XYZ file of C-alpha atoms in Angstrom:
599
model
C -58.246 4.514 7.279
C -55.867 2.417 5.173
C -53.390 5.300 4.967
C -53.570 5.807 8.737
C -52.864 2.095 9.247
C -49.791 2.312 6.991
C -48.491 5.329 8.905
C -49.110 3.602 12.233
C -47.291 0.458 11.035
C -44.227 2.390 9.865
C -44.141 4.339 13.134
C -44.444 1.071 15.036
C -41.455 -0.349 13.154
C -39.470 2.715 14.188
C -40.402 2.299 17.855
C -39.626 -1.435 17.772
C -36.281 -0.795 16.057
C -35.366 1.808 18.658
C -36.333 -0.569 21.449
C -34.157 -3.346 20.007
C -31.181 -0.998 19.578
C -31.523 0.311 23.143
C -31.956 -3.151 24.649
C -28.918 -4.407 22.740
C -26.915 -1.483 24.121
C -27.997 -2.246 27.679
C -27.358 -6.001 27.317
C -24.054 -5.523 25.394
C -25.332 -7.686 22.545
C -25.180 -7.094 18.788
C -28.349 -5.215 17.823
C -28.804 -7.383 14.731
C -29.647 -10.373 16.940
C -32.573 -8.663 18.691
C -33.769 -7.077 15.423
C -33.923 -10.453 13.689
C -35.742 -12.070 16.611
C -38.234 -9.180 16.784
C -38.828 -9.453 13.034
C -39.565 -13.159 13.328
C -42.023 -12.477 16.165
C -44.016 -9.772 14.349
C -43.860 -11.662 11.042
C -44.137 -15.442 10.748
C -44.759 -16.149 14.444
C -47.660 -13.757 15.131
C -48.648 -12.657 11.620
C -49.028 -9.051 12.769
C -46.839 -7.582 10.024
C -46.574 -8.494 6.335
C -44.139 -6.266 4.413
C -45.299 -7.599 1.037
C -48.767 -6.190 1.667
C -47.506 -2.927 3.178
C -44.919 -1.997 0.538
C -46.089 -3.967 -2.503
C -43.960 -3.292 -5.591
C -41.833 -0.791 -3.646
C -40.349 -3.491 -1.386
C -37.580 -4.630 -3.737
C -36.381 -1.097 -4.698
C -36.368 -0.017 -1.038
C -34.316 -3.036 0.032
C -31.919 -2.523 -2.879
C -31.301 1.140 -2.024
C -30.856 0.337 1.690
C -28.284 -2.370 0.923
C -26.464 0.020 -1.423
C -26.147 2.609 1.365
C -24.983 -0.047 3.871
C -22.304 -1.302 1.460
C -21.172 2.255 0.754
C -20.911 2.897 4.502
C -18.817 -0.230 4.978
C -16.442 0.582 2.127
C -16.074 4.144 3.439
C -14.092 2.705 6.367
C -11.652 0.688 4.210
C -8.546 2.846 4.415
C -5.578 1.178 2.723
C -3.147 3.045 4.990
C -4.662 1.242 7.968
C -4.333 -2.150 6.263
C -0.573 -1.619 5.991
C -0.301 -1.189 9.754
C -2.250 -4.271 10.853
C -0.586 -7.516 11.769
C 0.292 -10.119 9.155
C -2.082 -12.442 10.993
C -5.031 -10.215 10.126
C -4.021 -9.954 6.470
C -3.744 -13.725 6.244
C -7.112 -14.294 7.930
C -9.034 -11.867 5.684
C -7.445 -13.294 2.507
C -6.286 -16.914 2.794
C -8.618 -17.605 5.726
C -11.642 -16.123 3.954
C -11.031 -18.237 0.835
C -10.694 -21.414 2.939
C -13.945 -20.619 4.788
C -15.676 -19.939 1.473
C -14.587 -23.215 -0.126
C -15.412 -25.446 2.860
C -18.790 -23.783 3.469
C -19.720 -23.925 -0.210
C -18.852 -27.608 -0.594
C -20.741 -28.491 2.611
C -23.779 -26.483 1.474
C -23.860 -28.287 -1.874
C -23.719 -31.790 -0.426
C -25.707 -31.307 2.790
C -28.571 -29.206 1.410
C -28.462 -30.261 -2.233
C -27.949 -26.662 -3.382
C -26.672 -26.084 -6.909
C -22.976 -25.276 -7.079
C -23.657 -21.655 -8.036
C -26.085 -21.135 -5.136
C -23.739 -22.949 -2.728
C -20.786 -20.755 -3.720
C -22.942 -17.646 -3.295
C -24.004 -18.701 0.211
C -20.392 -19.547 1.068
C -19.274 -16.059 0.043
C -21.992 -14.459 2.183
C -20.939 -16.246 5.359
C -17.260 -15.236 5.389
C -18.203 -11.765 6.688
C -18.175 -10.989 10.416
C -18.164 -7.181 10.787
C -17.524 -4.715 13.631
C -21.208 -4.401 14.585
C -21.214 -7.979 15.897
C -17.577 -8.373 16.942
C -17.150 -5.204 19.039
C -20.043 -5.818 21.503
C -18.865 -9.409 21.934
C -15.260 -8.382 22.632
C -16.353 -5.859 25.251
C -18.131 -8.650 27.093
C -15.540 -11.397 26.595
C -12.422 -9.207 27.128
C -9.754 -11.508 25.655
C -6.085 -10.563 25.707
C -5.337 -7.389 23.772
C -3.452 -9.218 20.993
C -6.394 -11.526 20.243
C -8.976 -8.773 20.610
C -7.142 -6.576 18.121
C -6.882 -9.432 15.605
C -10.625 -10.127 15.814
C -11.503 -6.427 15.757
C -9.392 -5.676 12.678
C -10.644 -8.811 10.962
C -14.214 -7.537 11.409
C -13.347 -4.046 10.149
C -11.524 -5.267 7.028
C -13.620 -8.303 6.092
C -16.811 -6.180 6.058
C -16.075 -4.244 2.821
C -13.742 -6.885 1.343
C -16.367 -9.564 1.871
C -19.049 -7.351 0.353
C -17.000 -6.932 -2.828
C -16.374 -10.680 -2.886
C -20.108 -11.481 -2.613
C -21.035 -8.978 -5.314
C -18.454 -10.401 -7.739
C -19.557 -14.005 -7.083
C -23.193 -13.028 -7.610
C -22.475 -11.142 -10.803
C -20.527 -14.107 -12.161
C -23.479 -16.402 -11.364
C -25.939 -14.039 -13.051
C -23.731 -13.574 -16.095
C -23.134 -17.327 -16.440
C -26.852 -17.861 -16.945
C -26.794 -15.642 -20.014
C -25.256 -15.839 -23.457
C -21.614 -14.821 -23.619
C -21.270 -15.042 -19.829
C -17.669 -13.837 -19.712
C -18.626 -10.809 -21.773
C -21.506 -9.979 -19.435
C -19.354 -10.525 -16.336
C -16.585 -8.337 -17.737
C -19.087 -5.623 -18.623
C -20.528 -5.681 -15.094
C -17.072 -5.286 -13.615
C -16.159 -2.549 -16.087
C -19.302 -0.504 -15.458
C -19.084 -0.924 -11.684
C -15.395 -0.093 -11.448
C -15.448 2.860 -13.871
C -18.604 4.550 -12.603
C -17.640 3.943 -8.977
C -14.151 5.352 -9.476
C -15.369 8.363 -11.484
C -18.048 9.152 -8.907
C -15.522 8.783 -6.066
C -13.044 11.073 -7.840
C -15.763 13.649 -8.540
C -17.030 13.732 -4.951
C -13.457 13.894 -3.629
C -12.746 16.839 -5.950
C -15.891 18.665 -4.817
C -15.153 18.103 -1.121
C -11.456 18.959 -1.460
C -12.234 22.282 -3.120
C -15.211 23.125 -0.852
C -17.601 23.487 -3.793
C -20.493 22.427 -1.548
C -21.187 23.977 1.864
C -20.444 21.711 4.799
C -24.065 21.260 5.856
C -24.996 19.969 2.366
C -22.109 17.525 2.001
C -23.746 14.468 3.649
C -26.961 14.975 1.696
C -25.052 15.461 -1.562
C -23.030 12.279 -1.062
C -26.185 10.284 -0.261
C -27.867 11.534 -3.438
C -24.789 10.613 -5.497
C -24.699 7.117 -3.917
C -28.323 6.483 -4.862
C -27.769 7.963 -8.316
C -24.631 5.889 -8.948
C -26.429 2.734 -7.825
C -29.466 3.328 -10.026
C -27.444 4.605 -12.995
C -25.014 1.677 -12.951
C -27.871 -0.814 -12.837
C -29.530 0.988 -15.741
C -26.359 0.700 -17.849
C -25.630 -2.900 -16.865
C -27.866 -4.987 -14.641
C -26.393 -5.764 -11.179
C -23.421 -3.366 -11.524
C -24.789 -0.907 -8.938
C -23.579 -2.590 -5.744
C -20.028 -2.853 -7.042
C -20.110 0.791 -8.142
C -21.150 2.194 -4.753
C -18.592 -0.031 -2.984
C -15.780 1.235 -5.238
C -16.985 4.808 -4.735
C -16.785 4.434 -0.949
C -13.284 2.941 -1.133
C -12.133 5.819 -3.363
C -13.428 8.414 -0.901
C -11.919 6.583 2.080
C -8.469 6.735 0.482
C -8.638 10.161 -1.197
C -5.921 12.561 -0.024
C -6.795 15.873 1.657
C -10.493 15.022 1.823
C -12.318 15.397 5.141
C -15.134 12.840 5.314
C -15.929 13.239 9.021
C -19.259 14.972 8.342
C -20.232 12.184 5.962
C -19.263 9.529 8.512
C -21.297 11.204 11.262
C -24.312 11.469 8.952
C -24.070 7.846 7.839
C -23.963 6.714 11.483
C -27.529 7.865 12.095
C -28.724 6.870 8.628
C -27.202 3.395 8.839
C -28.781 2.733 12.236
C -32.157 3.747 10.795
C -31.727 1.574 7.699
C -30.422 -1.439 9.596
C -33.232 -1.283 12.154
C -35.961 -1.062 9.547
C -34.319 -3.402 7.054
C -33.816 -6.346 9.379
C -37.269 -6.092 10.914
C -38.671 -6.231 7.377
C -36.372 -9.020 6.176
C -36.976 -11.264 9.177
C -40.733 -10.738 9.012
C -40.776 -12.034 5.404
C -39.380 -15.427 6.379
C -41.834 -18.310 6.484
C -41.488 -20.840 9.283
C -41.944 -23.527 6.642
C -38.621 -22.413 5.129
C -36.807 -23.323 8.345
C -38.578 -26.674 8.314
C -37.550 -27.208 4.687
C -33.897 -26.760 5.626
C -34.125 -29.784 7.910
C -31.244 -31.395 9.777
C -28.912 -30.607 6.921
C -28.894 -26.949 8.002
C -27.943 -27.895 11.567
C -25.137 -30.063 10.245
C -23.992 -27.202 8.004
C -23.881 -24.870 11.011
C -21.705 -27.390 12.859
C -19.373 -27.565 9.838
C -19.101 -23.755 9.709
C -18.390 -23.529 13.443
C -16.193 -26.582 13.991
C -14.547 -27.179 10.600
C -14.499 -24.113 8.333
C -13.464 -21.513 10.908
C -10.802 -23.642 12.653
C -9.335 -24.685 9.292
C -9.160 -21.073 8.090
C -7.457 -19.906 11.312
C -4.930 -22.724 11.659
C -3.927 -22.639 7.986
C -3.788 -18.839 7.613
C -1.764 -18.443 10.845
C 0.429 -21.501 10.262
C 3.666 -19.489 10.267
C 2.665 -16.960 12.919
C 3.945 -16.754 16.481
C 0.489 -17.291 17.965
C 0.306 -20.005 20.605
C -1.932 -23.028 20.063
C -4.432 -21.896 22.706
C -4.619 -18.457 21.075
C -5.405 -20.038 17.720
C -8.072 -22.167 19.402
C -9.793 -19.056 20.732
C -9.651 -17.304 17.340
C -11.045 -20.455 15.745
C -14.110 -20.323 17.992
C -15.081 -16.644 17.598
C -16.530 -15.504 14.252
C -20.122 -14.207 14.580
C -21.765 -13.320 11.259
C -23.140 -9.828 10.725
C -25.018 -7.198 8.790
C -23.543 -7.611 5.315
C -24.399 -11.316 5.238
C -28.030 -10.718 6.188
C -28.581 -7.702 3.933
C -27.032 -9.166 0.798
C -28.632 -12.582 1.249
C -32.077 -11.015 1.340
C -31.457 -8.785 -1.670
C -29.908 -11.487 -3.842
C -32.532 -14.023 -2.810
C -35.248 -11.731 -4.171
C -33.369 -11.323 -7.439
C -32.655 -15.022 -7.822
C -36.264 -15.937 -7.047
C -37.375 -13.568 -9.824
C -34.863 -15.275 -12.132
C -36.386 -18.642 -11.270
C -33.301 -20.105 -9.517
C -34.315 -23.222 -7.588
C -33.726 -23.074 -3.823
C -33.107 -19.299 -3.757
C -35.935 -18.820 -1.235
C -33.879 -20.793 1.310
C -30.909 -18.391 1.225
C -32.399 -15.930 3.729
C -33.550 -18.398 6.444
C -30.256 -20.291 6.114
C -28.209 -17.099 6.479
C -30.310 -15.878 9.407
C -29.912 -19.267 11.092
C -26.122 -18.933 10.831
C -26.214 -15.345 12.153
C -28.422 -16.140 15.137
C -26.589 -19.397 15.848
C -23.084 -17.913 15.811
C -24.037 -14.798 17.791
C -25.948 -16.689 20.492
C -23.496 -19.587 20.809
C -20.386 -17.438 20.879
C -21.875 -14.759 23.149
C -22.673 -17.447 25.723
C -19.468 -19.476 25.454
C -16.626 -17.147 24.383
C -15.906 -15.791 27.877
C -15.782 -19.229 29.597
C -13.617 -20.573 26.753
C -11.266 -17.585 27.023
C -10.888 -18.274 30.754
C -10.424 -22.012 30.192
C -7.684 -21.383 27.628
C -6.058 -18.735 29.803
C -6.433 -15.961 27.205
C -8.950 -13.819 29.104
C -7.863 -10.336 30.089
C -7.755 -9.751 33.874
C -9.779 -6.903 35.318
C -8.976 -3.975 32.996
C -6.839 -1.278 34.633
C -6.622 1.136 31.719
C -8.214 4.569 31.298
C -10.258 6.155 28.537
C -9.599 9.892 28.841
C -12.229 11.986 27.063
C -10.460 15.181 26.097
C -6.905 15.617 24.834
C -6.456 19.208 25.998
C -3.479 20.452 28.057
C -4.964 19.246 31.349
C -5.971 15.830 29.996
C -2.569 15.257 28.389
C -0.725 15.978 31.640
C -2.989 13.603 33.542
C -2.740 10.944 30.812
C 1.055 11.057 30.890
C 1.015 10.735 34.686
C -1.226 7.653 34.542
C 0.794 6.028 31.776
C 3.799 5.723 34.089
C 2.004 3.034 36.113
C 1.821 0.282 33.488
C -1.755 0.873 32.428
C -3.220 1.598 29.013
C -4.324 5.199 28.458
C -6.438 6.164 25.420
C -7.102 9.848 24.714
C -10.091 10.836 22.578
C -11.024 14.242 21.204
C -12.589 15.844 18.118
C -9.974 18.610 18.119
C -7.178 17.571 15.743
C -4.608 19.944 17.275
C -5.136 18.338 20.691
C -4.930 14.829 19.242
C -1.730 15.672 17.397
C -0.172 17.079 20.564
C -1.160 13.926 22.467
C 0.417 11.703 19.813
C 3.595 13.775 19.867
C 3.697 13.229 23.637
C 3.570 9.451 23.111
C -0.075 8.917 24.106
C -2.473 6.537 22.344
C -5.339 8.448 20.720
C -8.725 8.136 19.018
C -9.649 11.089 16.801
C -13.411 11.507 17.013
C -16.419 12.046 19.232
C -16.396 9.581 22.136
C -20.187 9.188 22.087
C -20.558 8.658 18.325
C -21.641 5.411 16.685
C -18.242 5.309 14.989
C -16.588 5.238 18.411
C -18.939 2.445 19.491
C -17.634 0.333 16.599
C -14.016 1.400 16.192
C -12.796 2.753 19.543
C -10.588 -0.010 20.945
C -11.334 -0.399 24.678
C -9.432 -3.620 25.271
C -7.734 -3.379 28.677
C -9.640 -0.187 29.525
C -11.850 -0.248 32.609
C -12.136 3.386 33.738
C -13.281 6.642 32.182
C -12.109 10.170 32.964
C -14.183 12.935 31.334
C -11.791 15.910 31.276
C -13.244 18.314 28.729
C -13.908 22.008 29.548
C -17.619 21.362 28.926
C -19.075 19.852 32.102
C -22.362 19.197 30.298
C -20.582 17.028 27.730
C -18.698 15.306 30.546
C -22.042 14.314 32.039
C -23.260 13.009 28.656
C -20.079 10.948 28.241
C -20.420 9.524 31.752
C -23.971 8.425 31.039
C -23.042 6.945 27.646
C -20.316 4.668 29.036
C -22.062 3.605 32.234
C -22.966 0.163 30.866
C -19.416 -0.403 29.584
C -17.484 0.467 32.734
C -20.033 0.639 35.560
C -20.827 3.819 37.474
C -18.082 3.170 40.068
C -15.401 3.381 37.366
C -16.612 6.579 35.685
C -15.315 9.975 36.787
C -15.943 13.456 35.383
C -14.903 17.021 35.941
C -17.664 19.237 37.196
C -16.926 22.487 39.032
C -19.995 24.360 40.208
C -20.656 27.855 38.995
C -21.178 29.947 42.059
C -23.622 32.842 41.865
C -25.056 31.470 38.630
C -28.613 31.389 39.878
C -29.949 29.830 36.703
C -30.654 26.102 36.796
C -31.035 25.949 33.028
C -27.310 26.651 32.666
C -26.284 23.841 35.060
C -25.564 20.246 34.133
C -27.910 17.764 35.737
C -26.640 16.120 38.901
C -28.740 12.983 38.309
C -25.681 10.940 37.360
C -24.127 8.321 39.571
C -20.593 8.960 38.279
C -18.142 10.514 40.743
C -16.827 14.074 40.435
C -13.095 14.196 39.782
C -10.808 15.752 42.395
C -13.640 17.547 44.227
C -16.955 19.191 43.456
C -15.460 22.654 43.018
C -12.464 21.649 40.899
C -13.106 22.851 37.348
C -11.201 22.541 34.107
C -10.560 26.280 34.198
C -8.849 26.013 37.572
C -6.672 23.076 36.520
C -5.690 24.747 33.233
C -4.888 28.008 35.018
C -2.566 26.250 37.480
C -0.744 24.439 34.657
C -0.338 27.700 32.732
C 1.160 29.257 35.879
C 3.798 26.541 36.055
C 2.109 23.923 38.239
C 3.428 20.391 37.777
C 2.118 16.910 38.414
C 4.335 15.385 41.087
C 4.672 11.794 42.274
C 5.456 11.454 45.984
C 5.998 8.138 47.753
C 4.802 7.703 51.319
C 6.594 5.709 54.013
C 6.328 4.935 57.699
C 8.277 8.113 58.408
C 6.438 10.232 55.857
C 2.692 9.689 56.148
C -0.198 11.232 54.257
C -0.605 13.805 57.047
C 3.056 14.732 56.667
C 2.493 15.067 52.932
C -0.357 17.539 53.406
C 1.660 19.407 56.031
C 4.590 19.749 53.624
C 2.404 21.463 51.042
C 0.400 23.537 53.482
C -0.281 26.984 52.055
C 0.546 25.797 48.516
C -1.861 25.210 45.618
C -2.268 21.439 45.878
C -4.868 19.258 44.132
C -4.471 15.520 44.894
C -5.361 13.491 41.819
C -4.570 9.808 42.373
C -3.101 7.351 44.816
C -1.174 4.279 43.625
C -1.053 1.341 46.030
C 1.590 -1.369 46.436
C -0.034 -3.504 43.696
C 0.049 -0.586 41.240
C -3.722 -0.146 41.446
C -4.779 3.458 40.896
C -7.245 5.085 43.310
C -8.889 8.352 42.281
C -9.597 11.337 44.528
C -13.240 12.391 44.112
C -15.826 14.593 45.768
C -17.337 11.618 47.605
C -14.257 9.769 48.811
C -10.735 10.341 50.005
C -7.867 7.976 49.401
C -6.648 6.289 52.588
C -3.025 6.092 51.495
C -0.568 3.967 53.469
C 3.179 3.477 53.598
C 4.508 2.488 50.177
C 1.757 4.281 48.290
C 2.459 7.019 45.767
C 0.424 10.229 45.726
C -0.003 11.963 42.359
C -0.996 15.614 42.690
C -0.979 18.889 40.776
C 1.308 21.203 42.738
C 2.150 24.868 42.241
C 5.091 25.729 44.425
C 6.509 29.156 45.131
C 10.013 30.082 43.977
C 11.296 29.699 47.556
C 9.891 26.147 47.846
C 11.507 25.133 44.571
């Protein structure tokens, strides 16, 4: 019976984690917020779940391995080539700004909560990290101007792994300082972590580059190596494992001629699983008495972090930038804390408690208070503040085009002429390369992946066109982005198969998205017309040349109306359910195949 209860509890955690992730997706909130709240409810509030009883001595090793995988995943996205391309503002914020935040937070923690200097500096290092998992959902809701959104987005992407390394180094220095020959111990930790991490990264890169492991085994092999490197480094020198796996991920992310897409896709699912389970477990271990022990000093510390540390870091790090004062004010308000802060605080708290460090048990509730406080406060206030400061993006006019094939590229180029942002996404590198050569903005990857949810920049984008040859995938994409854009702004190619007779081969019609250009217009038909020399033409209507005249002019010619552009440059899409009532001054965009005589 006891074994059945354990199995039921673990299954229940999975169901609860899935429910939190789904609800966060529907509500456009960071999933970590709902996971932490759910953990508090099932743990200290109701007493239903006690992870110490369930996992016993396995709790600490499981948390350690989960944090190691999360840190490896974060460092796997730290590509130095991308850092070179970001704005100077971002570089200043993640370096000078992070140090300023760390110092102010640490000093405030020491004096307000009477933490030791070592514990205060450790907490300060934990709370400099934002991360894409909390920033991206917030930006999609707030929709600030593209310049500000990109600064915040890149700050979250870069500070995640950089902040993790920073926390690990601070912790290892604290641990080493409590031992004899502290500098020796600290140097040995760094040496073991750096050497083993780099060697493991080089080895995995060599194996992947030379295809020594079949593709389907690559994600599993890398996971095994990560766990082995973590455990082996800790065995050689205590606490060197986290640094080693972080260095290993950075090496792989920057290795030349190494395709890590399969590893990234695998880690997406694994990381979601680990995060969901980890934060339910961590939050359920907190005692309500710990929050009470923090007292008013914790509230004051939160105010200092929000109103002193963040503004100081932004205004000092961007002192010589061209950002306007109101833009700096907005950046100074938005900095929700994320996954790395929560995961590392819990892991290091357990270690410090075992080492007998006074006050270590308060690290987790204090960190969780900052996470919940910043996410809730900024989610509720960021949009009104953006509007008040005049830095909110107007209704987004841009298009996310799923598919970068010949048809999609022609349509993307046509849309781009009307002063709207067009982003092409595809998993086919040849298509993406052709789109870039044509001057189109691209995202190389699967549009419905977790990586796209975090890293696909949708600032200024308010419509979706699913233009792949696979109408089933088009339907999946339409469903995936319904909460982001709304069903009225999602359009997909369909094209019925006549004489098919088999329902199992047909995409479901239970989607509220509109069918592009007509129910019988398929990708095959559009591609065939383009291959035969059809062109996308832009024709302006007038009082003397109406829409009826336009259709009459192309009577007997292969004509597929695509879009209508009104006098305010708003784009209206021809679909199966609606026709565009174009007036004088409008422009009609259509795919036209004329005969030689008409040309």
